[in-house]
Amino acid sequence: MQYMLMLYVQEGEWNKMTSAEQKRGMAAYMAFTEALTKAGALKAHGRLQPSSAATTVRITGSKSQVLDGPYLDSKEQLAGYYFIEATDLDAAIAWAARCPAAGHGIVEVRPLWPAPAKIE
Amino acid sequence: MSSDRSSAHAQLTAEAVARRSYGKLVALLATRTHDVAAAEDALAEAFASALAHWPSEGCPSNPEGWLLASARRKAIDAIRRRRTAERASSDVQLLAGELDSAPAFETAIPDHRLALMFACAHPAIEIAIRAPLMLQVVLGFDAKRIASAFLIAPGTMGQRLTRAKNKIKQAGIPFRFPERQELPSRLDAVLDAIYAVFAEGWADADGSDVLRRDLAEEALFLGRLVTELFPEAAEGFGLLALMLYVEARHDARRDENGEYVPLTEQDPARWDSPMIEEAEARLLRARELGPIGRYQLEAALQSAHVFRRRTGTPNWLAVMQLYDALLALTSSPIVAVNRALVIAQLQGPRAGLEAIEHIADTRLTEYQPYWAARAELLAKTNRHAEARHAYDVAIGLERDPAVRRFLQKRRHALDA
C-alpha cells in the first residue's frame, strides 16, 4: 500500500536553533531519507517552505478568491512529506516512528486510495 | 425426517457453527482483503443459503467448509456487482486465488482469530470501540445487541462499528501477529478489550439483563480462546484466571433478598469451587510461563482474598505487596484506593485515610469506590459529618440499586 507521511512541526523552532543544532537536525533527516531509499520504500519526499510563503485559492461563485497565508492558522504546520510504499499500516507506522519529526512534532500517516485499475 | 424437523436440524447446526466458528470464518475471509464488513455480509448470505439448502439436501459433513466456500463465492459476486468500484479488481483476484487454493472440505480450516483480534485492538482503532468490535467480528453479535450491553444508542454503535471496520480496510491494518518488540503491548490491548467485555457483563450483578450476563461468559470464551491460540502468553492465562476468580463469586454478591454483599461478608461456601480451582491452575500456568504482568497480579490478589476468606488467616502483608507491585506497574489511581484500604487493615483507619488523601487524581471524583472507601475510613475515625457527605457522593454515583441501598444503610448507621 501507499502511505503519505505528513510532518507537522512548530515553525518558529527551527530558527531558534543554533547552527550546530540545525546541522544535526538536517543530518537526522538525511539519514532517515537514506534509510527509506535503501529499503526501496521511498517514492517521493519534500520539505515545504514556511506557511508565511503559503497562498490559498478557492472559487466562490465564478470568482476566484486568493488569500495570503496557510489554510489552517495553527501552531503546528505541515512542513514536509514522505510518500512511501509499505506492506501495511504497522510497517508505515514503524517508518513514521523513525522520522525525526515524530520527535519534535507530529507525523500523520494517511493511506492513499489504490490507483484505479481496469476490471478483468 | 419430516421437513419441519430437518429444517429445525439445519437451524440448530447453523447456529452451532455460528457460535463455534463465526470469527474463524470472518478472519479467513477478511485476511487477504482486510474487508471485515464484506466478509460479514458474505458470511451472512452463506448462512441464509445454508438454511435454505440444508433442510432439503441434508447438513454437509463439514458445515464450516461449506459455509466458507459459499461465502467466498458470495464475496466475489458482491464485488462483481459493484463493478464500478475502483478497487474491485484486486479484491476479486485475491478472493478468486483463495477459491482455487481453498482447502478441501475435509481439511481443517486454519484459525486466524487471534490475528483478527489483533486487528480489532490495533492502536490505530479507538480504544472504546475495540471491545464492541471484537464482540461483533469474532463472535457475530449484532450492533443492536452490543449497543444494549454497552448502554449506547444502537444507531451510534452501528456507525462507530462501521467506521472502525472502514479504518481496518482503508488504513491497511494488518491481520497478523505483531512484531516481537511490540507484541507485549499489542497483546495487552487485546486482553484489555476482552476484560472490558467482562467488566460490562459483571456490572449486571442481578443477572437480570440476559444480554449483559452473557457478556461475562463471552469474555471467558475469548479469554480461553487467547490461551488456546497463544499458549505461550503468560498474561493471557493471568487474565483468564482473574476473570474466573471474579466470576466464581458472581452469585455470592447477592443475599437471598437480592441485597448486595461485600467480599468481606460473603459466604465462601457460595463460591463456585471448580471455577476457583480452574483459576488457580491458570494462574499457576501463567507463573510458569512468565514474565509477570498486570493481570497476573490482579489474579494473585483475588487468590489471596479467596485464601483469607476460606481459612480466616489474615494475609494483609502479602496483599499489600501485591498492591505495591500493581501500583508500580500501572500507576492506577483505582489501585491506589484499594491499597489505601489495605493500609487501613495493617496500620489502622487513620493511616488508610492519610493514604487515600494523598492520591491526587481528578478522575477519582467520579469514581464510586473512591468515595465509598473514603466514607468508610472517615466513619471509622469518627469524622461522621465528612463521612456522610462522602457516602452521599458515592450513592449519587452508583448505578446498581442494590449497592446504592447497601451504601444508604451504612450512611444511616452513622446517625444511630
PDB file of C-alpha atoms in Angstrom, chain B residues 10-20 47:
ATOM      1  CA  ALA B  10     -30.454 -27.295   9.826  1.00  0.00           C
ATOM      2  CA  GLN B  11     -31.163 -24.275  12.003  1.00  0.00           C
ATOM      3  CA  LEU B  12     -29.504 -25.897  15.004  1.00  0.00           C
ATOM      4  CA  THR B  13     -26.445 -26.942  13.003  1.00  0.00           C
ATOM      5  CA  ALA B  14     -26.124 -23.443  11.528  1.00  0.00           C
ATOM      6  CA  GLU B  15     -26.420 -21.914  14.984  1.00  0.00           C
ATOM      7  CA  ALA B  16     -23.829 -24.276  16.398  1.00  0.00           C
ATOM      8  CA  VAL B  17     -21.416 -23.449  13.569  1.00  0.00           C
ATOM      9  CA  ALA B  18     -22.101 -19.754  14.021  1.00  0.00           C
ATOM     10  CA  ARG B  19     -21.265 -19.951  17.692  1.00  0.00           C
ATOM     11  CA  ARG B  20     -18.179 -22.108  17.198  1.00  0.00           C
ATOM     12  CA  PHE B  47     -25.757 -18.741   6.493  1.00  0.00           C
TER      13      PHE B  47
END
